[in-house]
Amino acid sequence: MCWKGDSGPTNPSGFLPSKKEFYRLARELNDFGLEYHIAGVYDKALLGYQEAVRIRMIALKFESYKLADIADLSDASVKERCKTVRVQREELALNTADQQTQIPPLDLYHRSKSRSTCDHCSVKIEKPIRSATWMDEEESKYIDPAITLYNIGLVYQKSDRPTKATQLFSMALRVLPQASHPPLGALILYSSAQALYQAGDLKHAAHDLSQLIYTYSATVASGTSYPGDIVGLNLASAIALLGRIHFESKDFDRAAELCQEVLHLRCSVLGRRHIDTAAASYNLALVWAETGRIECIQESISLAKISLHIFISHKQASQSSAVQTSNIIQVLLTLGGLYFRDESFANATHCLNKALQLARKVASEHPSDPAKLVDVADLLFMLAQISHRQGHSFAALELYHESLQVERVFGEEHKEMALVLFSLGQIYHEVGDLGRAFEYQEHVLQLSRRHLGEQGEFLARVLTIIGNIQNER
């Protein structure tokens, strides 16, 4: 038995809360979860968000006069719960106010052949959103559910569960009334594209990004916004992620076009000295470098040098800089590789030695993390290649052996080990030590057969070299 009074439906045991009180409690729960989210306590954040969803479901039943599941709720109990949550949220916000905000990674593309952990940073995950308190209850009851679902999706995205995150983002988009709040819809679509990218679904990620870029571009072109505001930066972020997808799909020409757009937008919005502009410069340099075109090398070197200078200056100027030592190693390594291809061996050696010094320092600071040695091994190998190319055989041998020693930390069964052994075999062959040359190439042959089978260009080359060594012995 129920009837509708001034406070909404009631039951015989007393007045139920108004729908306004339900929505107010759901807002407080969302923002309570958000404080835990910001503090990095994701399990408790999830509990707050999930309770907000449950309360909104109760409110929907309430509006439909389905009182069976809520007969034990009174107006006083809901108001008391709302008050308690608000106090807890405010206390949590005070306790975490002094915590250092986690700095998101720079938006740097990674080299196609890289195995460095610093080269594979996760994409920058967006921040959670507070409830739409600037709206009245009637309007916000359609916006707030989308916000909470979006925040839950961000928790899953941060917890390396991108597939689950995409499901929540899709739910948030379905809940959000069409065209009711374009900025929120665009933000959800961008995070959905990020999660799809993280899950390896590049096709659907590119589709979402193309749709988003069209929306942002239309907004800018309409005159309601301009590239100097937040829309311009959001457009740049969407284009940058689409460029990353084309880059990783080996579509370097399209990736270069997109990277140029990003660089232009960020220069217009942020200026040339901003670290995000420097990141865009580096990405364009890397894309041009990966095309393999000789005519692109000098321009790539110029862009990479600009990025390096800005990164170093920014890191030296601030302890809380977004620039990490690993980012500087990454740029130095790329720049050294570009100089090597340009046969500017002195500049290449200078860059790689600086990177090696930094990489060794990072590895010494993390002795229990073998992954920090990856850059050390790769840099030693590249320095050995430079010495080898210049005909400094014994200097190259020393560097290859040092690289081999580091590679053994990661085990014997990986392709980089085979490349180092192959290079050692080549040099021993060149200096006339046929016994060692044969020994190393035999080892390479065994590794190659285990990992490549009996096919492949590299395996055929190794067999030819072994045959030549046997003929010379």
CSV table of C-alpha atoms in Angstrom, one decimal, residues 63-230:
chain,number,residue,atom,x,y,z
A,63,GLU,CA,10.3,6.8,-8.9
A,64,SER,CA,8.5,3.7,-10.3
A,65,TYR,CA,6.8,3.1,-7.0
A,66,LYS,CA,8.6,-0.3,-6.6
A,67,LEU,CA,8.9,-0.1,-2.8
A,68,ALA,CA,9.4,-3.7,-1.9
A,69,ASP,CA,13.2,-3.4,-1.8
A,70,ILE,CA,13.3,-0.1,0.0
A,71,ALA,CA,10.7,-0.5,2.7
A,72,ASP,CA,13.4,-0.5,5.4
A,73,LEU,CA,14.8,2.9,4.3
A,74,SER,CA,13.6,5.9,6.1
A,75,ASP,CA,14.1,9.6,5.4
A,76,ALA,CA,16.2,9.9,8.6
A,77,SER,CA,18.4,6.9,7.8
A,78,VAL,CA,19.3,8.2,4.3
A,79,LYS,CA,19.9,11.7,5.6
A,80,GLU,CA,22.2,10.3,8.3
A,81,ARG,CA,24.1,8.2,5.8
A,82,CYS,CA,24.5,11.2,3.6
A,83,LYS,CA,25.8,13.3,6.5
A,84,THR,CA,28.3,10.5,7.5
A,85,VAL,CA,29.6,10.1,4.0
A,86,ARG,CA,30.1,13.8,3.6
A,87,VAL,CA,32.1,14.0,6.9
A,88,GLN,CA,34.2,11.0,5.9
A,89,ARG,CA,34.8,12.5,2.4
A,90,GLU,CA,35.9,15.9,3.9
A,91,GLU,CA,38.3,14.1,6.4
A,92,LEU,CA,39.8,12.0,3.7
A,93,ALA,CA,40.3,15.1,1.5
A,94,LEU,CA,42.1,16.8,4.3
A,95,ASN,CA,44.3,13.8,5.1
A,96,THR,CA,45.4,13.4,1.4
A,97,ALA,CA,45.7,17.1,0.6
A,98,ASP,CA,49.5,17.0,1.4
A,99,GLN,CA,50.1,13.8,-0.7
A,100,GLN,CA,52.2,14.4,-3.8
A,101,THR,CA,50.0,14.1,-6.9
A,102,GLN,CA,51.1,11.3,-9.2
A,103,ILE,CA,52.6,12.8,-12.3
A,104,PRO,CA,51.3,11.2,-15.5
A,105,PRO,CA,53.8,9.8,-18.0
A,106,LEU,CA,54.9,11.9,-21.0
A,107,ASP,CA,53.1,11.0,-24.2
A,108,LEU,CA,56.2,9.5,-26.0
A,109,TYR,CA,56.0,6.9,-28.7
A,110,HIS,CA,58.3,3.9,-28.3
A,111,ARG,CA,60.9,2.7,-30.8
A,112,SER,CA,59.6,-0.3,-32.8
A,113,LYS,CA,62.4,-2.6,-31.8
A,114,SER,CA,62.6,-1.4,-28.3
A,115,ARG,CA,62.4,-3.7,-25.3
A,116,SER,CA,63.1,-1.0,-22.8
A,117,THR,CA,60.5,-0.7,-20.0
A,118,CYS,CA,60.8,3.1,-20.2
A,119,ASP,CA,59.7,3.0,-23.8
A,120,HIS,CA,56.4,1.3,-23.0
A,121,CYS,CA,54.9,3.6,-20.5
A,122,SER,CA,51.1,3.3,-20.2
A,123,VAL,CA,49.0,6.0,-21.8
A,124,LYS,CA,48.0,9.0,-19.6
A,125,ILE,CA,44.9,7.9,-17.8
A,126,GLU,CA,42.4,10.7,-17.2
A,127,LYS,CA,41.4,11.9,-13.7
A,128,PRO,CA,38.0,11.0,-12.1
A,129,ILE,CA,35.1,13.4,-12.2
A,130,ARG,CA,33.1,14.9,-9.3
A,131,SER,CA,29.3,14.8,-9.4
A,132,ALA,CA,27.5,17.4,-11.4
A,133,THR,CA,26.6,19.6,-8.4
A,134,TRP,CA,26.3,22.7,-10.6
A,135,MET,CA,23.1,21.2,-12.0
A,136,ASP,CA,19.7,20.8,-10.4
A,137,GLU,CA,18.7,17.3,-9.3
A,138,GLU,CA,16.4,16.7,-12.2
A,139,GLU,CA,19.0,17.4,-14.8
A,140,SER,CA,21.9,15.8,-13.0
A,141,LYS,CA,20.2,12.5,-12.4
A,142,TYR,CA,21.0,11.7,-16.1
A,143,ILE,CA,24.6,13.0,-15.9
A,144,ASP,CA,25.7,11.7,-12.5
A,145,PRO,CA,25.2,8.0,-13.4
A,146,ALA,CA,27.4,8.4,-16.4
A,147,ILE,CA,30.0,10.1,-14.3
A,148,THR,CA,30.1,7.3,-11.7
A,149,LEU,CA,30.2,4.6,-14.4
A,150,TYR,CA,33.0,6.5,-16.1
A,151,ASN,CA,35.0,6.7,-12.8
A,152,ILE,CA,34.6,3.0,-12.2
A,153,GLY,CA,35.9,2.4,-15.7
A,154,LEU,CA,39.0,4.6,-14.9
A,155,VAL,CA,39.6,2.4,-11.8
A,156,TYR,CA,39.6,-0.8,-14.0
A,157,GLN,CA,41.8,1.0,-16.6
A,158,LYS,CA,44.3,2.0,-13.9
A,159,SER,CA,44.2,-1.6,-12.6
A,160,ASP,CA,45.3,-3.0,-16.0
A,161,ARG,CA,41.9,-4.3,-16.9
A,162,PRO,CA,41.2,-2.4,-20.1
A,163,THR,CA,38.6,-4.8,-21.4
A,164,LYS,CA,36.5,-4.3,-18.3
A,165,ALA,CA,37.1,-0.6,-18.5
A,166,THR,CA,35.7,-0.4,-22.0
A,167,GLN,CA,32.5,-2.1,-20.9
A,168,LEU,CA,32.0,0.5,-18.2
A,169,PHE,CA,32.8,3.4,-20.6
A,170,SER,CA,30.2,2.0,-23.1
A,171,MET,CA,27.6,1.8,-20.3
A,172,ALA,CA,28.4,5.4,-19.4
A,173,LEU,CA,27.9,6.5,-23.0
A,174,ARG,CA,24.6,4.7,-23.1
A,175,VAL,CA,23.3,6.2,-19.9
A,176,LEU,CA,24.3,9.7,-21.0
A,177,PRO,CA,21.4,11.4,-22.9
A,178,GLN,CA,22.4,12.0,-26.5
A,179,ALA,CA,24.0,15.4,-27.0
A,180,SER,CA,23.1,16.5,-23.5
A,181,HIS,CA,26.6,17.1,-22.4
A,182,PRO,CA,29.1,17.0,-25.3
A,183,PRO,CA,32.3,17.6,-23.3
A,184,LEU,CA,31.5,14.7,-21.0
A,185,GLY,CA,30.6,12.4,-23.9
A,186,ALA,CA,33.9,13.3,-25.6
A,187,LEU,CA,35.9,12.6,-22.5
A,188,ILE,CA,34.3,9.2,-22.1
A,189,LEU,CA,34.9,8.4,-25.8
A,190,TYR,CA,38.5,9.3,-25.4
A,191,SER,CA,39.1,7.1,-22.4
A,192,SER,CA,37.2,4.3,-24.2
A,193,ALA,CA,39.7,4.7,-27.1
A,194,GLN,CA,42.6,4.6,-24.7
A,195,ALA,CA,41.3,1.4,-23.1
A,196,LEU,CA,40.7,-0.3,-26.4
A,197,TYR,CA,44.3,0.7,-27.4
A,198,GLN,CA,45.6,-0.8,-24.2
A,199,ALA,CA,43.6,-4.0,-24.8
A,200,GLY,CA,45.2,-4.3,-28.3
A,201,ASP,CA,42.0,-3.5,-30.2
A,202,LEU,CA,43.5,-0.9,-32.5
A,203,LYS,CA,40.8,-1.0,-35.1
A,204,HIS,CA,38.0,0.0,-32.7
A,205,ALA,CA,40.3,2.4,-30.9
A,206,ALA,CA,41.0,4.2,-34.2
A,207,HIS,CA,37.3,4.3,-35.0
A,208,ASP,CA,36.5,6.0,-31.7
A,209,LEU,CA,39.3,8.5,-32.1
A,210,SER,CA,38.3,9.3,-35.6
A,211,GLN,CA,34.8,10.0,-34.4
A,212,LEU,CA,36.2,12.1,-31.5
A,213,ILE,CA,38.5,14.1,-33.8
A,214,TYR,CA,35.7,14.9,-36.1
A,215,THR,CA,33.6,16.2,-33.2
A,216,TYR,CA,36.4,18.4,-31.8
A,217,SER,CA,37.4,19.7,-35.2
A,218,ALA,CA,33.8,20.6,-35.9
A,219,THR,CA,33.6,22.5,-32.6
A,220,VAL,CA,36.8,24.4,-33.4
A,221,ALA,CA,35.6,25.2,-36.9
A,222,SER,CA,32.2,26.4,-35.7
A,223,GLY,CA,33.8,29.3,-33.9
A,224,THR,CA,32.3,28.3,-30.5
A,225,SER,CA,35.8,27.4,-29.5
A,226,TYR,CA,39.4,27.9,-30.8
A,227,PRO,CA,42.7,26.0,-30.7
A,228,GLY,CA,43.9,28.1,-27.8
A,229,ASP,CA,41.5,26.6,-25.3
A,230,ILE,CA,41.0,23.1,-23.8
